[in-house]
């Protein structure tokens, strides 16, 4: 069913006793339309019985003030202000396990819808998205500069405070142990494995073409600038390598 032909958007947006809503209706509509415009939207929202099966089986709902049923209802009833509110905090509680999608009698995917809301929050540079993603800047930098998300030299008590006392157990001569692995691409602790230049450059093209870098620029301009420098350097290195091959 297309959601563009009919609309259940409520007339009033904002605090009913205030004439000055925090976020204008135009902005709320723009955000909702961005969520709705994604080709996955109609596939993942087919109606909602408000039965709560998704929430009953949702692990995140056990620990947080969060309910996939509530999120789906906000989208289904086109409650623009509620959608915006949920994007400030609640959508970031989802663990993306998709148990809800397996159980919903309407074949909805609340987890998938939440993913669309997260992507839209990033696109609009919402503060909630910036706050949630800030701790991942180190991982993003590692990924873009090495092609790996995580490397052995990142596993330190400071780097993974959320691992609690378990991180202290990673106390081994990693440099030596890595050299004992038969594959030469693993003989380093700076990356999980060595990614060659051609693969790195191809990854950059994918990130450019799919809008990943545009999203990064919206969320963290400084990190974006650093990453562009790294990409330029690697592309130059790759060109040099190609020239060397031609000379041989
Ligand atoms: S995908 Fe998210 S909303 Fe669905 S069950 Fe998992 S944590 Fe809950
Ligand atoms: S999304 Fe599905 S499981 Fe959740 S309340 Fe609606 S109909 Fe029930």
Coordinates of C-alpha atoms and ligand atoms in Angstrom, one line a residue:
X1 CA 0.0 0.0 0.0
X2 CA 1.4 3.4 -0.9
X3 CA 1.4 5.9 2.0
X4 CA 1.6 8.9 -0.2
X5 CA -2.0 8.9 -1.5
X6 CA -3.8 9.3 1.8
X7 CA -2.7 11.0 5.0
X8 CA -3.7 10.6 8.6
X9 CA -1.5 13.5 9.7
X10 CA -3.0 15.2 12.7
X11 CA -3.9 18.9 12.4
X12 CA -2.1 20.1 15.5
X13 CA 1.6 19.8 16.0
X14 CA 3.2 20.8 19.3
X15 CA 2.1 21.7 22.8
X16 CA -1.7 22.2 22.6
X17 CA -1.5 25.1 25.1
X18 CA 1.4 26.8 23.3
X19 CA 1.3 28.7 19.9
X20 CA 5.1 28.3 19.5
X21 CA 6.1 24.7 19.0
X22 CA 9.8 23.9 19.5
X23 CA 10.0 22.4 16.0
X24 CA 8.0 23.8 13.1
X25 CA 5.5 21.7 11.3
X26 CA 7.4 22.0 8.1
X27 CA 10.4 20.4 9.6
X28 CA 8.4 17.6 11.2
X29 CA 6.7 16.9 7.9
X30 CA 10.1 16.9 6.1
X31 CA 11.5 14.3 8.6
X32 CA 8.5 12.1 8.3
X33 CA 8.4 12.3 4.6
X34 CA 12.1 11.3 4.5
X35 CA 11.3 8.2 6.6
X36 CA 8.3 7.3 4.5
X37 CA 10.1 7.9 1.1
X38 CA 12.5 5.0 1.8
X39 CA 11.6 2.1 -0.4
X40 CA 11.7 -0.2 2.6
X41 CA 9.0 1.7 4.4
X42 CA 5.9 0.1 2.8
X43 CA 7.5 -3.3 3.0
X44 CA 8.1 -2.9 6.8
X45 CA 4.9 -1.3 7.8
X46 CA 1.7 -3.1 6.8
X47 CA -0.7 -2.0 9.5
X48 CA -0.7 -2.4 13.3
X49 CA -3.1 -4.3 15.6
X50 CA -1.5 -2.6 18.6
X51 CA -1.3 -6.1 20.0
X52 CA 2.1 -5.6 21.7
X53 CA 3.6 -8.9 20.7
X54 CA 6.7 -7.1 19.4
X55 CA 7.2 -5.3 22.7
X56 CA 6.6 -8.5 24.7
X57 CA 9.4 -10.2 22.8
X58 CA 11.8 -7.2 22.5
X59 CA 14.9 -7.6 24.7
X60 CA 15.5 -3.8 24.7
X61 CA 12.0 -3.2 26.1
X62 CA 12.9 -5.2 29.2
X63 CA 15.7 -2.8 30.1
X64 CA 14.7 0.6 28.7
X65 CA 11.8 2.9 28.5
X66 CA 11.2 1.7 25.0
X67 CA 8.5 -0.1 23.1
X68 CA 8.5 -1.1 19.4
X69 CA 4.7 -1.2 19.5
X70 CA 4.7 2.5 20.5
X71 CA 7.2 3.4 17.7
X72 CA 5.1 1.5 15.1
X73 CA 1.9 3.2 16.3
X74 CA 3.5 6.6 16.0
X75 CA 4.4 5.8 12.4
X76 CA 1.1 4.2 11.5
X77 CA -0.9 7.1 12.9
X78 CA 1.5 9.6 11.4
X79 CA 2.0 11.3 14.8
X80 CA 4.7 13.7 13.6
X81 CA 5.5 15.2 16.9
X82 CA 5.7 11.8 18.6
X83 CA 7.9 10.5 15.8
X84 CA 10.3 13.4 16.3
X85 CA 10.3 12.9 20.1
X86 CA 11.1 9.2 19.7
X87 CA 14.0 10.1 17.4
X88 CA 15.5 12.2 20.3
X89 CA 16.2 9.1 22.4
X90 CA 14.0 6.0 22.2
X91 CA 14.9 4.8 18.8
X92 CA 18.5 4.4 20.0
X93 CA 17.5 1.7 22.5
X94 CA 16.8 -0.9 19.8
X95 CA 19.4 -3.7 19.6
X96 CA 18.5 -4.4 15.9
X97 CA 17.9 -8.1 16.7
X98 CA 14.7 -8.3 14.6
X99 CA 12.9 -10.6 17.0
X100 CA 10.0 -8.3 16.6
X101 CA 9.9 -8.8 12.8
X102 CA 9.8 -12.5 13.2
X103 CA 6.8 -12.3 15.6
X104 CA 4.6 -9.5 14.2
X105 CA 1.3 -10.9 12.9
X106 CA 1.2 -8.1 10.3
X107 CA 4.7 -8.9 9.0
X108 CA 5.9 -5.5 10.2
X109 CA 9.5 -5.0 11.0
X110 CA 9.6 -2.6 13.9
X111 CA 13.4 -3.0 14.0
X112 CA 13.6 -2.1 10.3
X113 CA 11.4 0.9 10.8
X114 CA 13.6 2.0 13.6
X115 CA 16.6 1.7 11.3
X116 CA 14.9 4.0 8.8
X117 CA 14.3 6.5 11.6
X118 CA 17.9 6.3 12.7
X119 CA 19.2 6.9 9.2
X120 CA 16.8 9.9 8.9
X121 CA 18.1 11.3 12.3
X122 CA 21.6 11.1 10.9
X123 CA 20.6 12.7 7.6
X124 CA 19.1 15.6 9.5
X125 CA 22.1 15.9 11.8
X126 CA 19.9 15.5 15.0
X127 CA 21.8 16.0 18.2
X128 CA 20.7 12.5 19.4
X129 CA 22.4 10.9 16.4
X130 CA 25.6 12.9 17.1
X131 CA 25.6 11.9 20.7
X132 CA 25.0 8.2 20.0
X133 CA 27.6 8.0 17.3
X134 CA 30.4 10.1 18.9
X135 CA 32.0 7.2 20.7
X136 CA 32.2 5.4 17.4
X137 CA 34.4 8.0 15.8
X138 CA 37.6 6.0 16.7
X139 CA 36.1 2.9 15.1
X140 CA 35.1 4.9 12.0
X141 CA 38.6 6.4 11.7
X142 CA 40.1 3.0 12.0
X143 CA 37.7 1.5 9.5
X144 CA 38.4 4.2 6.9
X145 CA 42.2 4.3 7.4
X146 CA 42.8 0.6 7.6
X147 CA 39.7 -1.2 6.3
X148 CA 39.2 -2.8 9.7
X149 CA 36.8 -1.8 12.4
X150 CA 38.9 -3.1 15.3
X151 CA 42.5 -4.0 15.8
X152 CA 44.3 -5.8 18.6
X153 CA 46.1 -2.6 19.7
X154 CA 42.7 -1.0 20.4
X155 CA 41.9 -3.6 23.1
X156 CA 43.0 -1.6 26.2
X157 CA 41.2 -1.0 29.4
X158 CA 40.8 2.7 28.4
X159 CA 39.5 1.9 25.0
X160 CA 36.8 -0.5 26.2
X161 CA 35.7 0.6 29.6
X162 CA 32.3 -0.9 28.9
X163 CA 33.9 -4.4 28.9
X164 CA 34.4 -3.9 32.6
X165 CA 37.0 -6.1 34.3
X166 CA 37.1 -8.5 31.4
X167 CA 39.3 -6.2 29.4
X168 CA 42.1 -6.6 31.9
X169 CA 42.2 -10.3 30.9
X170 CA 43.5 -9.3 27.5
X171 CA 47.0 -9.1 28.8
X172 CA 49.2 -11.0 26.4
X173 CA 52.2 -10.4 24.2
X174 CA 50.0 -9.6 21.2
X175 CA 52.8 -8.6 18.9
X176 CA 54.5 -11.9 19.4
X177 CA 51.3 -14.0 19.2
X178 CA 50.2 -12.3 16.0
X179 CA 53.5 -13.2 14.4
X180 CA 52.8 -16.8 15.2
X181 CA 49.7 -16.8 13.0
X182 CA 50.4 -18.5 9.7
X183 CA 48.8 -15.8 7.4
X184 CA 51.2 -12.9 6.9
X185 CA 48.3 -10.4 6.6
X186 CA 47.7 -11.0 10.3
X187 CA 51.2 -10.3 11.4
X188 CA 50.3 -6.9 12.8
X189 CA 48.4 -5.5 15.8
X190 CA 47.6 -2.2 14.1
X191 CA 44.8 -3.8 12.1
X192 CA 42.9 -7.0 12.4
X193 CA 44.3 -7.9 9.0
X194 CA 46.1 -5.9 6.3
X195 CA 43.8 -4.6 3.6
X196 CA 45.5 -3.8 0.3
X197 CA 45.4 -0.4 -1.3
X198 CA 43.2 -1.4 -4.2
X199 CA 40.5 -2.7 -1.8
X200 CA 40.8 0.4 0.3
X201 CA 40.3 2.7 -2.7
X202 CA 37.4 0.7 -3.9
X203 CA 35.8 0.9 -0.4
X204 CA 36.1 4.8 -0.6
X205 CA 34.2 4.8 -3.9
X206 CA 31.4 2.7 -2.3
X207 CA 31.2 5.0 0.7
X208 CA 31.1 8.1 -1.6
X209 CA 28.5 6.6 -3.9
X210 CA 26.2 5.3 -1.2
X211 CA 26.2 8.6 0.8
X212 CA 28.1 7.2 3.8
X213 CA 30.6 10.1 3.6
X214 CA 27.8 12.7 3.3
X215 CA 26.2 11.3 6.5
X216 CA 29.6 11.5 8.2
X217 CA 30.0 15.1 7.2
X218 CA 26.6 15.9 8.8
X219 CA 27.4 14.1 12.0
X220 CA 31.0 15.0 12.6
X221 CA 32.6 17.6 10.3
X222 CA 36.1 17.4 11.9
X223 CA 36.3 13.6 11.6
X224 CA 35.0 14.0 8.0
X225 CA 38.0 16.3 7.2
X226 CA 40.5 14.0 8.8
X227 CA 39.1 11.1 6.8
X228 CA 39.1 13.0 3.5
X229 CA 42.9 13.6 4.0
X230 CA 43.5 9.9 4.7
X231 CA 41.5 9.0 1.6
X232 CA 43.5 11.4 -0.6
X233 CA 46.8 10.0 0.8
X234 CA 45.8 6.4 0.1
X235 CA 44.5 7.3 -3.4
X236 CA 47.9 8.9 -4.1
X237 CA 49.7 5.9 -2.8
X238 CA 47.6 3.7 -5.0
X239 CA 48.3 5.8 -8.1
X240 CA 52.0 5.7 -7.3
X241 CA 51.8 1.9 -7.0
X242 CA 50.1 1.7 -10.4
X243 CA 52.8 3.9 -11.9
X244 CA 55.4 1.6 -10.5
X245 CA 53.7 -1.4 -12.1
X246 CA 53.8 0.4 -15.5
X247 CA 57.5 1.2 -15.1
X248 CA 58.4 -2.4 -14.4
Ligands
LIG1 S1 14.9 -5.2 16.5 FE1 14.8 -3.6 18.2 S2 12.6 -3.3 18.5 FE2 12.8 -5.3 17.4 S3 12.9 -6.8 19.1 FE3 15.1 -6.3 18.6 S4 15.6 -4.7 20.0 FE4 13.3 -4.8 20.0
LIG2 S1 4.0 -4.0 15.1 FE1 3.0 -6.0 14.9 S2 3.5 -7.1 16.8 FE2 3.8 -4.9 17.2 S3 1.9 -4.1 18.0 FE3 1.8 -3.8 15.8 S4 0.8 -5.6 15.0 FE4 1.5 -6.1 17.1

